[in-house]
Short mmCIF file of C-alpha atoms and ligand atoms in Angstrom, two decimals:
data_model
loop_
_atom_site.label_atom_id
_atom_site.label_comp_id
_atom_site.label_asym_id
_atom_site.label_seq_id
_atom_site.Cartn_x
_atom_site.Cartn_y
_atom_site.Cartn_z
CA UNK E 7 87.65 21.77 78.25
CA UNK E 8 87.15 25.64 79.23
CA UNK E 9 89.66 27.94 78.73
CA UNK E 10 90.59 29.89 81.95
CA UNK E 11 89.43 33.38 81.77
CA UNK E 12 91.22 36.20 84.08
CA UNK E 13 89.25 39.20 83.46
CA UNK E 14 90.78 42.73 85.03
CA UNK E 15 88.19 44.75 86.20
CA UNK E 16 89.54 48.49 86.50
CA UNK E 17 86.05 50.28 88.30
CA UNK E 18 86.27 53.97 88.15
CA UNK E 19 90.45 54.01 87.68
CA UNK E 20 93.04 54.23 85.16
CA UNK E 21 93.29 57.58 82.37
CA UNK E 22 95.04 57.24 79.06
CA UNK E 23 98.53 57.28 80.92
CA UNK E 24 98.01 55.07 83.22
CA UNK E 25 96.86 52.73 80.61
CA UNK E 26 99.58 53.26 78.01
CA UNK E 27 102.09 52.09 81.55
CA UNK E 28 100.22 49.50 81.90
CA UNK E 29 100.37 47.86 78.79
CA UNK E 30 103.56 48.85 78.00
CA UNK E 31 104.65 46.15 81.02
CA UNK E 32 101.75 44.04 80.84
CA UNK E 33 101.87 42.52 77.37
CA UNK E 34 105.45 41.38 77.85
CA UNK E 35 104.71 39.49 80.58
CA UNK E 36 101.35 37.75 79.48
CA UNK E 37 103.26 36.97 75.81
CA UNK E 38 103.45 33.50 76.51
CA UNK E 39 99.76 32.82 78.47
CA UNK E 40 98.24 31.52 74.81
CA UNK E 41 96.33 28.42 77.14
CA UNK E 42 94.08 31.46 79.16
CA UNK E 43 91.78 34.40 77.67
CA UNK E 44 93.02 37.65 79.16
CA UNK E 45 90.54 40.35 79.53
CA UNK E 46 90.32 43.75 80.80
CA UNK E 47 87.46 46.38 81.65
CA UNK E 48 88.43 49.47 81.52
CA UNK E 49 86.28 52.82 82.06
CA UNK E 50 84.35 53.74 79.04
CA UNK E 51 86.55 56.40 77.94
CA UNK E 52 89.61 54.26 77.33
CA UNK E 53 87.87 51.59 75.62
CA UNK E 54 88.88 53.34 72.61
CA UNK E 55 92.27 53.33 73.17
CA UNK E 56 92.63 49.85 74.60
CA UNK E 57 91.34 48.83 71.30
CA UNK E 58 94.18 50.41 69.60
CA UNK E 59 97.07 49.41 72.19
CA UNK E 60 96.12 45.53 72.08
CA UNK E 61 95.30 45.23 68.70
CA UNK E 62 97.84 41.70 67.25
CA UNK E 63 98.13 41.14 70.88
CA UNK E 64 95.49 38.12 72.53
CA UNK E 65 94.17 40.63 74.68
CA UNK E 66 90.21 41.32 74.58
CA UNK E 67 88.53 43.91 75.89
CA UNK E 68 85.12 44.50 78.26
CA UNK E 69 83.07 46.91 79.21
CA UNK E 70 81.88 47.12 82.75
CA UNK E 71 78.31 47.87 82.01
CA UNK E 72 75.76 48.55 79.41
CA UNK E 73 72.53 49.90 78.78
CA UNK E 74 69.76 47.20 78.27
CA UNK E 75 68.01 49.93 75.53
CA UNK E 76 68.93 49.70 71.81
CA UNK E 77 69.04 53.72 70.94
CA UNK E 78 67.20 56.65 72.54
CA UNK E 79 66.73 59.11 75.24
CA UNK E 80 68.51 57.46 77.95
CA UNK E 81 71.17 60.42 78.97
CA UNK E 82 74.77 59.02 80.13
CA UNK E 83 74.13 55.90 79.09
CA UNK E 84 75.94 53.61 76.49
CA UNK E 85 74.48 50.63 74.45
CA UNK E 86 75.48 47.18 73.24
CA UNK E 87 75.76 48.13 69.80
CA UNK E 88 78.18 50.95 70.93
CA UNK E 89 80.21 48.53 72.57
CA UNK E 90 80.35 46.70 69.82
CA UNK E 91 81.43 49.19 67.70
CA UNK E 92 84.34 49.88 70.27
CA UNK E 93 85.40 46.53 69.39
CA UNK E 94 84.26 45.03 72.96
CA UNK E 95 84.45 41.05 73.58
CA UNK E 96 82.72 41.08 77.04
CA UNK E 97 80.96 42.99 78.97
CA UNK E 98 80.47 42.65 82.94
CA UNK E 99 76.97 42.82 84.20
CA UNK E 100 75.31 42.79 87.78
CA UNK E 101 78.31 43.68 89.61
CA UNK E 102 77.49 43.84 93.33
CA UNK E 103 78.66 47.52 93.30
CA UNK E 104 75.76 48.40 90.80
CA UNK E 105 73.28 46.32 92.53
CA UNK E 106 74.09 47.88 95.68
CA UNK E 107 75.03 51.59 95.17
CA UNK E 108 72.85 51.85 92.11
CA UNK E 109 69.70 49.87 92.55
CA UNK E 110 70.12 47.22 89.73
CA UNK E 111 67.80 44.49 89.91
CA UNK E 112 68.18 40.57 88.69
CA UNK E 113 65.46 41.35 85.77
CA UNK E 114 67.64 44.66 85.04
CA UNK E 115 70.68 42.64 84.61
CA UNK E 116 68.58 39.88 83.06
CA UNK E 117 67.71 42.36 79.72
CA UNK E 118 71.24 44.27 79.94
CA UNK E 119 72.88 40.22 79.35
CA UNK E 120 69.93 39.94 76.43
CA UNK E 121 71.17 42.78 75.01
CA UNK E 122 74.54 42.13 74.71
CA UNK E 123 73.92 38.64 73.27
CA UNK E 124 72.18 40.60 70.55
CA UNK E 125 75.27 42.24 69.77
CA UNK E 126 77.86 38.97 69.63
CA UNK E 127 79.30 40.32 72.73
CA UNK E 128 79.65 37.76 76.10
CA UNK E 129 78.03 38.97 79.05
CA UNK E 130 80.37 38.50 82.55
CA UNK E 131 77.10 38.13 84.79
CA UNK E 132 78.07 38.73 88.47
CA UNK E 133 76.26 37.20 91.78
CA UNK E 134 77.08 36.55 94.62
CA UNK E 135 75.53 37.00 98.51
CA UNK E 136 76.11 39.56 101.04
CA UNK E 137 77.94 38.39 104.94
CA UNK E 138 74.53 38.99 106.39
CA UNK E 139 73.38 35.75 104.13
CA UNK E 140 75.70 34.09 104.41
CA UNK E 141 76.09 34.09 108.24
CA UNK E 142 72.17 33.02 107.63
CA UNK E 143 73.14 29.99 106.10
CA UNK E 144 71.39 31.46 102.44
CA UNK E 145 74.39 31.56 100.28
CA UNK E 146 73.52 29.01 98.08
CA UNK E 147 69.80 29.82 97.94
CA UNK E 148 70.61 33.65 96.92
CA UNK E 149 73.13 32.82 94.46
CA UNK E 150 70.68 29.98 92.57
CA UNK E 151 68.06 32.85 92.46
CA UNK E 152 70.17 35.27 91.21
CA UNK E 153 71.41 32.96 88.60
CA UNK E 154 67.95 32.11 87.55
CA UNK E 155 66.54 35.43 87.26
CA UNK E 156 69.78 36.89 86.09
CA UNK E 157 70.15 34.92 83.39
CA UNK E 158 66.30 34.55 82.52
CA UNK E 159 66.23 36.10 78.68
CA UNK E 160 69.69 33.82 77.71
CA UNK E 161 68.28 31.94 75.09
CA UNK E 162 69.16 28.19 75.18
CA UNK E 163 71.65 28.21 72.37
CA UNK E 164 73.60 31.20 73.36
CA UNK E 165 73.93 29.83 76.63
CA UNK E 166 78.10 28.80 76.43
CA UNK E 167 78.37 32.60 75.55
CA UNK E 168 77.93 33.91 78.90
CA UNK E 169 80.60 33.79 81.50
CA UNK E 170 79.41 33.53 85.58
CA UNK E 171 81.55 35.47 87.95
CA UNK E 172 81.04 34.23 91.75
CA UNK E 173 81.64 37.29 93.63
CA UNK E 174 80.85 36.90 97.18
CA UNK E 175 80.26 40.47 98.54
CA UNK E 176 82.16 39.91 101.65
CA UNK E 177 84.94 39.17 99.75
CA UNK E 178 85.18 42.12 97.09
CA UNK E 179 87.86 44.60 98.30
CA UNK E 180 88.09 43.32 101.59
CA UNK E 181 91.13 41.49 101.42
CA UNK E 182 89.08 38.30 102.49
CA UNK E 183 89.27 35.90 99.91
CA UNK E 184 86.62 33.24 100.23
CA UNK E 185 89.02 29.92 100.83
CA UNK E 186 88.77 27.63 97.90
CA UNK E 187 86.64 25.28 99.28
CA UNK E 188 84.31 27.87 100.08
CA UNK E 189 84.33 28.92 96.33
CA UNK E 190 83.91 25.39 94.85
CA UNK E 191 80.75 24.96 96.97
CA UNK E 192 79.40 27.63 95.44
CA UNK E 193 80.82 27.16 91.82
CA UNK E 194 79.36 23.56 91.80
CA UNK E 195 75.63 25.07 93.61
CA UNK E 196 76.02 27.20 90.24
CA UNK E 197 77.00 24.56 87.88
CA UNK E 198 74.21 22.59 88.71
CA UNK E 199 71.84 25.63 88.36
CA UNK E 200 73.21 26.01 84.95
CA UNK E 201 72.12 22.42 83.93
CA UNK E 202 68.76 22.51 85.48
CA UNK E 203 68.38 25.76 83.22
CA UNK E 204 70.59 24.93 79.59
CA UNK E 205 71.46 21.05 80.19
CA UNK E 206 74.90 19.54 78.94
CA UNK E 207 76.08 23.40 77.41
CA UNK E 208 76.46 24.08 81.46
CA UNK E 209 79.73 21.92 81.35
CA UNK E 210 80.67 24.36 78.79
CA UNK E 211 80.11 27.74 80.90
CA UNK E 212 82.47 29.36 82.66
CA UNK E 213 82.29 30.52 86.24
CA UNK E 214 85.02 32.78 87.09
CA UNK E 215 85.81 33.75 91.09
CA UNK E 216 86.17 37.35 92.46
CA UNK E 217 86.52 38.80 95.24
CA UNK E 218 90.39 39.80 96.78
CA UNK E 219 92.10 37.46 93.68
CA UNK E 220 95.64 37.77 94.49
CA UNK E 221 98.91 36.01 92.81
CA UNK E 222 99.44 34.45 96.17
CA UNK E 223 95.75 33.20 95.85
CA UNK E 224 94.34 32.53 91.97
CA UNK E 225 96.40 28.54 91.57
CA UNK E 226 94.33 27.49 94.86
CA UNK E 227 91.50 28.44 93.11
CA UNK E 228 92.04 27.78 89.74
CA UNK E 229 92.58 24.11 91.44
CA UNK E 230 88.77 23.65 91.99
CA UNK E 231 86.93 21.33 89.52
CA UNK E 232 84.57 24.32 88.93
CA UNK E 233 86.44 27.47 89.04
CA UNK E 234 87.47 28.53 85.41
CA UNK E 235 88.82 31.89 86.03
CA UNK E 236 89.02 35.03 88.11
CA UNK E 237 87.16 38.83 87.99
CA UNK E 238 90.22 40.90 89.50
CA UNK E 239 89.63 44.58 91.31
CA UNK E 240 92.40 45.31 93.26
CA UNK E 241 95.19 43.54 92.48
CA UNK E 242 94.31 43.90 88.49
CA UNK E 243 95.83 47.76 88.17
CA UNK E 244 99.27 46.35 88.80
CA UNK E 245 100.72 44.70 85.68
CA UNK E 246 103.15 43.10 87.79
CA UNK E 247 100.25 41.17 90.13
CA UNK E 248 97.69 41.27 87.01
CA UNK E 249 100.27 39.32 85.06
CA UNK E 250 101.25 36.67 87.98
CA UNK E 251 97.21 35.89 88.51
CA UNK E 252 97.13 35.58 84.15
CA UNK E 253 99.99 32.83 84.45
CA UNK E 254 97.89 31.01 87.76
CA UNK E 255 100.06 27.89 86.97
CA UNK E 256 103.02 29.50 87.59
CA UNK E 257 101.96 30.67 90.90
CA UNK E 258 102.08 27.30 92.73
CA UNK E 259 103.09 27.65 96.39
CA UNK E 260 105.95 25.59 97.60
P1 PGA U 366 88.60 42.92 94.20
O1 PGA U 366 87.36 43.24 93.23
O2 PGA U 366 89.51 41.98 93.46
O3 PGA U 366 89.24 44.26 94.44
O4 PGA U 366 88.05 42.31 95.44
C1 PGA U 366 86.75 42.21 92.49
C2 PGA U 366 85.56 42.75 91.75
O5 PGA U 366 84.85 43.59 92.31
O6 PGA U 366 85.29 42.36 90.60
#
C-alpha cells in the first residue's frame, strides 16, 4: 500500500518565531498520525532549525527547491548535497510558481529531480495545467508531457523514490479546489503515465493533490483510488488546519 503523504509547503513565509509557534502546537496534535508521512517545506533559512525542533518527532523535512549543479559559481543558489547535509527528506521541484514567475523548464526540473536522487533525497515533482488548457480540453495531454519530460533522468530503479504532486494551476491559492473527481481523472491519466515509463513500481508512486487543500476538503480526496496525499499552501501555516488535513480520516463530513 502507499503511505499518505501531507506535505506543508510554507513559500516565502514563516521566520524562526513563527516556526517555534508552530511546532510548539503542531506536534501535539499530529502525535498520533503514525499511518501518514508528515512533511514540511520551509524557507531555506529555517531548515536548520526545523531539523533541530522535530528531531524524535516523525516529522521530515523538504526543501522547496534546489540547484540541479553539484558545487560552483552559481550565486544564491543551494545544492542537493547541502540539503542533505541540512538533514532534508524531500525536496519539491517544478512548482508552478517557479515555472511561471521564474522560467523553469520540464528538462530544468528534469536534472534538479536527478540531482536530488543523487543525494538519497525524494524529489516532490509538481505539474499540473493552467485554466487556459484546461478550458481547451488539454489537461491531460499537458500533464502526461510534463510528467514525461519532468521525470526524464529518474532512473528506473529509483523510480518509487519520487513523489508526483497534481497541482492544477487554477486551483493553487485560488480557493478553487479541483472536485475530486476532477483530481482522480487526472491522478489515474498520471498513474498510467508512470507505468508506460517504470512499469509495476508506478503502483508504488505516490501522487499527492494541491491546490486550495483544506480540512473541509483533503478526506474527499484522499477517497480517490489514486490520490495518496496532499501539497498544502495556504491552509498549511495554521497548525490548527495543517493538523486536521494530517489526520484526513478524521475529517469525514457528516
Ligand atoms: P495552496 O498552495 O494550498 O495555497 O493552493 C498549494 C501549493 O502551491 O503547493
Amino acid at each position: 500500500m502507499r503511505r499518505p503523504i501531507l506535505a506543508a509547503n510554507w513559500k516565502m513565509n514563516m521566520d524562526s518565531a513563527a516556526l517555534g509557534a508552530f511546532l510548539s502546537r503542531f506536534v501535539p496534535l499530529v502525535a498520533d498520525a503514525a499511518a501518514v508521512e508528515i512533511v514540511i517545506a520551509p524557507p531555506f533559512t529555517l531548515l536548520d532549525r526545523l531539523r533541530e525542533q522535530i528531531a524524535g518527532t516523525a516529522i521530515l523535512s523538504a526543501a522547496q527547491n534546489v540547484n540541479p549543479e553539484e558545487s560552483g559559481a552559481f550565486t544564491g543558489e543551494i545544492a542537493a548535497g547541502m540539503l542533505a547535509d541540512m538533514g532534508c527528506s524531500y525536496a519539491i521541484v517544478g512548482h508552478s510558481e517557479r515555472r511561471a514567475l521564474f522560467g523553469e523548464s520540464d528538462a530544468f526540473v528534469a536534472r534538479k529531480a536527478a540531482a536530488l536522487l543523487r543525494h538519497q533525497i525524494c524529489p516532490i515533482v509538481c505539474v499540473g495545467e493552467t485554466l487556459e488548457q484546461r478550458d481547451a480540453g488539454r489537461a491531460l495531454e499537458v500533464v502526461a508531457a510534463q510528467i514525461e519530460q519532468s521525470l526524464a533522468e529518474v532512473p528506473g530503479d529509483q523510480a518509487e523514490a519520487i513523489v508526483v504532486a497534481y497541482e492544477p494551476v487554477w486551483a493553487i491559492g485560488t480557493g478553487r479546489t479541483a472536485t475530486p473527481a476532477i483530481a482522480q481523472e487526472v491522478h489515474a491519466h498520471i498513474r498510467g503515465r508512470l507505468r508506460a515509463r517504470f512499469g509495476d513500481a508506478a503502483n508504488r508512486i505516490r501522487i499527492q493533490y494541491g491546490g486550495s487543500v483544506k480540512p473541509e476538503t483533503v478526506y474527499d480526496l484522499m477517497a480517490q483510488p489514486d490520490i495518496d496525499g496532499a501539497l498544502v499552501g495556504g491552509a498549511s501555516l495554521d497548525p490548527e488546519a495543517f493538523a486536521r488535513i494530517a489526520c484526513f480520516q478524521e475529517q469525514r463530513n457528516p
